[in-house]
Amino acid sequence: MALPSATKKRLVQLEAVLKSWEGEKITSKKISGLTGWNESTIRHDLWLIGKTHGISDGYSTSSLLATLENCLGNDTVGVCIVGLGRLGAALLDDTLFEGSRFVIKAGFDSNVNRVEILRSTFPLYPAGEMALVVKREKIRLAVLTVADKDAQTMAQRLVTSGITGIVNMTRAVLKVPDNVRVENLSVIGALSLLD
């Protein structure tokens, strides 16, 4: 069963909470205190992944974490960064991805000089090599950090290359086929929601 998007987001965050939790058990009340989510929402989310006990005595932390990892996936997933300007270059520090199942396999930029000058622990390529590298490295997901005006063009190249999910860190609204998922993470957009 496919999880609702809001539930999946909460479960991803819960996984991070549990990885730092030191107790053997955790209750929905404690999770609520740590996250701000309603206890009934937490219990419903956990019910969706087959965790139906724990209301009064708590959930086994190790069992719940194993269920979350199984539900959310634990296979390694290849990722690429597209756009190596200031924001993209900041993501070249692959320690940001340590402890996760996501591995940066490549970085792309249309500026060949930038590709040659920047240093990273994974290979950087001119954008013209995207289709070949994505296929060869079995890259499924991309982080898009190009200028807003170039976002749709690069998103289309990613889709054509076989990418199935894009984290869009631009302000552009991307048009992609239904089989490609987009998660928008614009800092400006997020700040606008908070204001």
XYZ file of C-alpha atoms in Angstrom:
195
model
C 0.000 0.000 0.000
C 1.313 3.425 -0.918
C 1.512 5.751 2.052
C -0.087 9.193 1.928
C 2.551 11.840 1.313
C 2.016 13.602 4.671
C 2.326 10.277 6.514
C 5.535 9.398 4.690
C 7.050 12.784 5.594
C 6.223 12.239 9.259
C 7.623 8.690 9.194
C 10.893 9.920 7.673
C 11.158 12.459 10.495
C 10.195 9.823 13.072
C 12.985 7.583 11.791
C 15.474 10.384 12.520
C 13.979 10.890 16.002
C 14.250 7.182 16.793
C 17.870 6.980 15.657
C 18.787 9.439 18.406
C 16.354 8.033 21.017
C 18.172 6.122 23.757
C 15.232 4.411 25.460
C 14.107 0.835 24.782
C 10.504 1.973 24.348
C 8.774 5.115 23.182
C 5.131 6.140 23.516
C 3.007 8.135 21.107
C 2.800 10.782 23.869
C 6.610 11.043 23.949
C 6.763 11.183 20.142
C 4.136 13.934 20.263
C 6.260 15.888 22.745
C 9.351 15.548 20.545
C 7.651 16.381 17.257
C 4.538 18.418 18.029
C 2.309 15.971 16.158
C -1.065 14.908 17.544
C -0.945 11.533 19.331
C -3.841 10.126 17.313
C -2.059 11.105 14.080
C 1.050 9.277 15.264
C -0.916 6.149 16.141
C -2.726 6.285 12.782
C 0.551 6.645 10.868
C 2.014 3.687 12.745
C -1.153 1.672 12.182
C -0.687 2.234 8.435
C 2.669 0.442 8.621
C 1.341 -2.392 10.771
C 2.231 -1.147 14.245
C -1.043 -1.576 16.137
C 0.239 -1.941 19.693
C 2.046 0.417 22.001
C -0.694 2.858 22.926
C -0.254 2.519 26.686
C 3.059 0.772 27.213
C 4.937 2.192 24.273
C 6.525 0.820 21.139
C 9.771 -1.104 21.135
C 12.243 1.415 19.739
C 14.328 -1.168 17.866
C 11.261 -2.907 16.405
C 9.675 0.376 15.358
C 12.920 1.572 13.766
C 13.288 -1.716 11.872
C 9.695 -1.433 10.623
C 10.277 2.159 9.495
C 13.502 1.251 7.705
C 11.755 -1.636 5.974
C 8.752 0.494 5.043
C 10.718 3.521 3.860
C 13.353 1.444 2.120
C 16.876 0.500 2.994
C 18.397 -0.060 -0.435
C 21.120 2.346 -1.499
C 19.801 4.987 -3.899
C 22.001 6.871 -6.348
C 21.573 10.649 -6.383
C 23.005 13.425 -8.537
C 23.287 17.166 -7.996
C 22.427 19.337 -10.982
C 23.736 22.884 -10.804
C 27.020 23.475 -9.018
C 26.680 27.164 -8.196
C 26.833 28.240 -4.554
C 23.941 26.084 -3.361
C 24.932 23.029 -5.395
C 28.590 23.411 -4.402
C 27.546 23.413 -0.737
C 26.029 19.967 -1.316
C 29.360 18.618 -2.581
C 30.178 17.879 1.048
C 28.796 14.362 0.947
C 29.044 14.069 4.723
C 25.558 15.625 4.642
C 24.352 12.232 3.403
C 26.288 10.067 5.889
C 24.137 7.541 7.675
C 21.455 7.678 5.004
C 20.763 5.299 2.168
C 21.356 8.052 -0.400
C 24.728 8.156 -2.165
C 25.752 11.036 -4.390
C 27.086 9.461 -7.557
C 27.623 12.563 -9.709
C 27.359 16.306 -10.025
C 26.444 18.150 -13.237
C 26.772 21.721 -14.408
C 26.469 23.409 -17.792
C 29.586 25.474 -16.995
C 32.536 23.217 -17.892
C 35.002 25.476 -16.042
C 33.034 25.029 -12.812
C 33.114 21.248 -13.240
C 36.888 21.347 -13.681
C 37.607 23.711 -10.768
C 35.364 22.295 -8.033
C 36.552 19.357 -5.961
C 34.404 16.616 -4.525
C 34.580 12.988 -3.443
C 32.373 11.987 -6.384
C 32.813 12.783 -10.095
C 31.589 16.047 -11.632
C 30.497 16.184 -15.269
C 29.367 18.681 -17.884
C 25.554 18.634 -18.180
C 25.872 17.233 -21.702
C 26.993 13.889 -20.228
C 23.952 13.576 -17.973
C 22.044 10.866 -19.872
C 25.080 8.601 -20.154
C 26.198 8.993 -16.524
C 22.694 8.650 -15.027
C 22.208 5.369 -16.879
C 25.704 4.007 -16.183
C 25.629 4.879 -12.460
C 21.973 3.820 -12.011
C 21.056 7.216 -10.573
C 17.359 7.493 -9.692
C 17.047 10.841 -7.900
C 18.327 14.357 -8.494
C 18.753 17.541 -6.481
C 18.120 20.508 -8.784
C 19.938 23.708 -7.767
C 20.208 25.599 -11.063
C 19.013 29.156 -11.717
C 15.207 29.420 -11.799
C 15.250 30.263 -15.519
C 17.095 27.006 -16.303
C 15.109 24.724 -14.010
C 12.502 23.442 -16.477
C 15.090 22.709 -19.164
C 17.279 20.776 -16.728
C 14.270 18.966 -15.254
C 13.334 17.801 -18.750
C 16.895 16.567 -19.326
C 16.745 14.674 -16.036
C 13.442 13.052 -16.979
C 14.801 12.086 -20.399
C 17.868 10.619 -18.666
C 15.690 8.329 -16.533
C 15.461 10.208 -13.223
C 12.300 9.285 -11.281
C 12.399 11.937 -8.543
C 13.621 15.518 -8.273
C 14.251 17.639 -5.194
C 13.594 21.067 -6.682
C 15.541 23.723 -4.779
C 14.571 26.442 -7.250
C 11.470 28.667 -7.214
C 10.367 27.364 -10.614
C 7.234 25.258 -10.884
C 8.331 22.167 -12.792
C 6.210 20.340 -15.344
C 7.142 16.672 -15.371
C 5.368 13.446 -16.347
C 3.110 11.812 -13.752
C 5.630 9.026 -13.143
C 8.269 11.524 -11.926
C 7.866 12.911 -8.414
C 8.970 16.408 -7.449
C 9.593 17.674 -3.928
C 9.883 21.467 -3.829
C 12.315 22.820 -1.238
C 12.680 26.464 -2.162
C 14.097 28.445 0.762
C 12.169 31.534 -0.401
C 8.960 29.499 -0.607
C 9.512 28.042 2.866
C 10.215 31.472 4.343
C 7.055 32.810 2.697
C 5.029 30.076 4.432
C 6.503 31.031 7.796
C 5.926 34.774 7.455
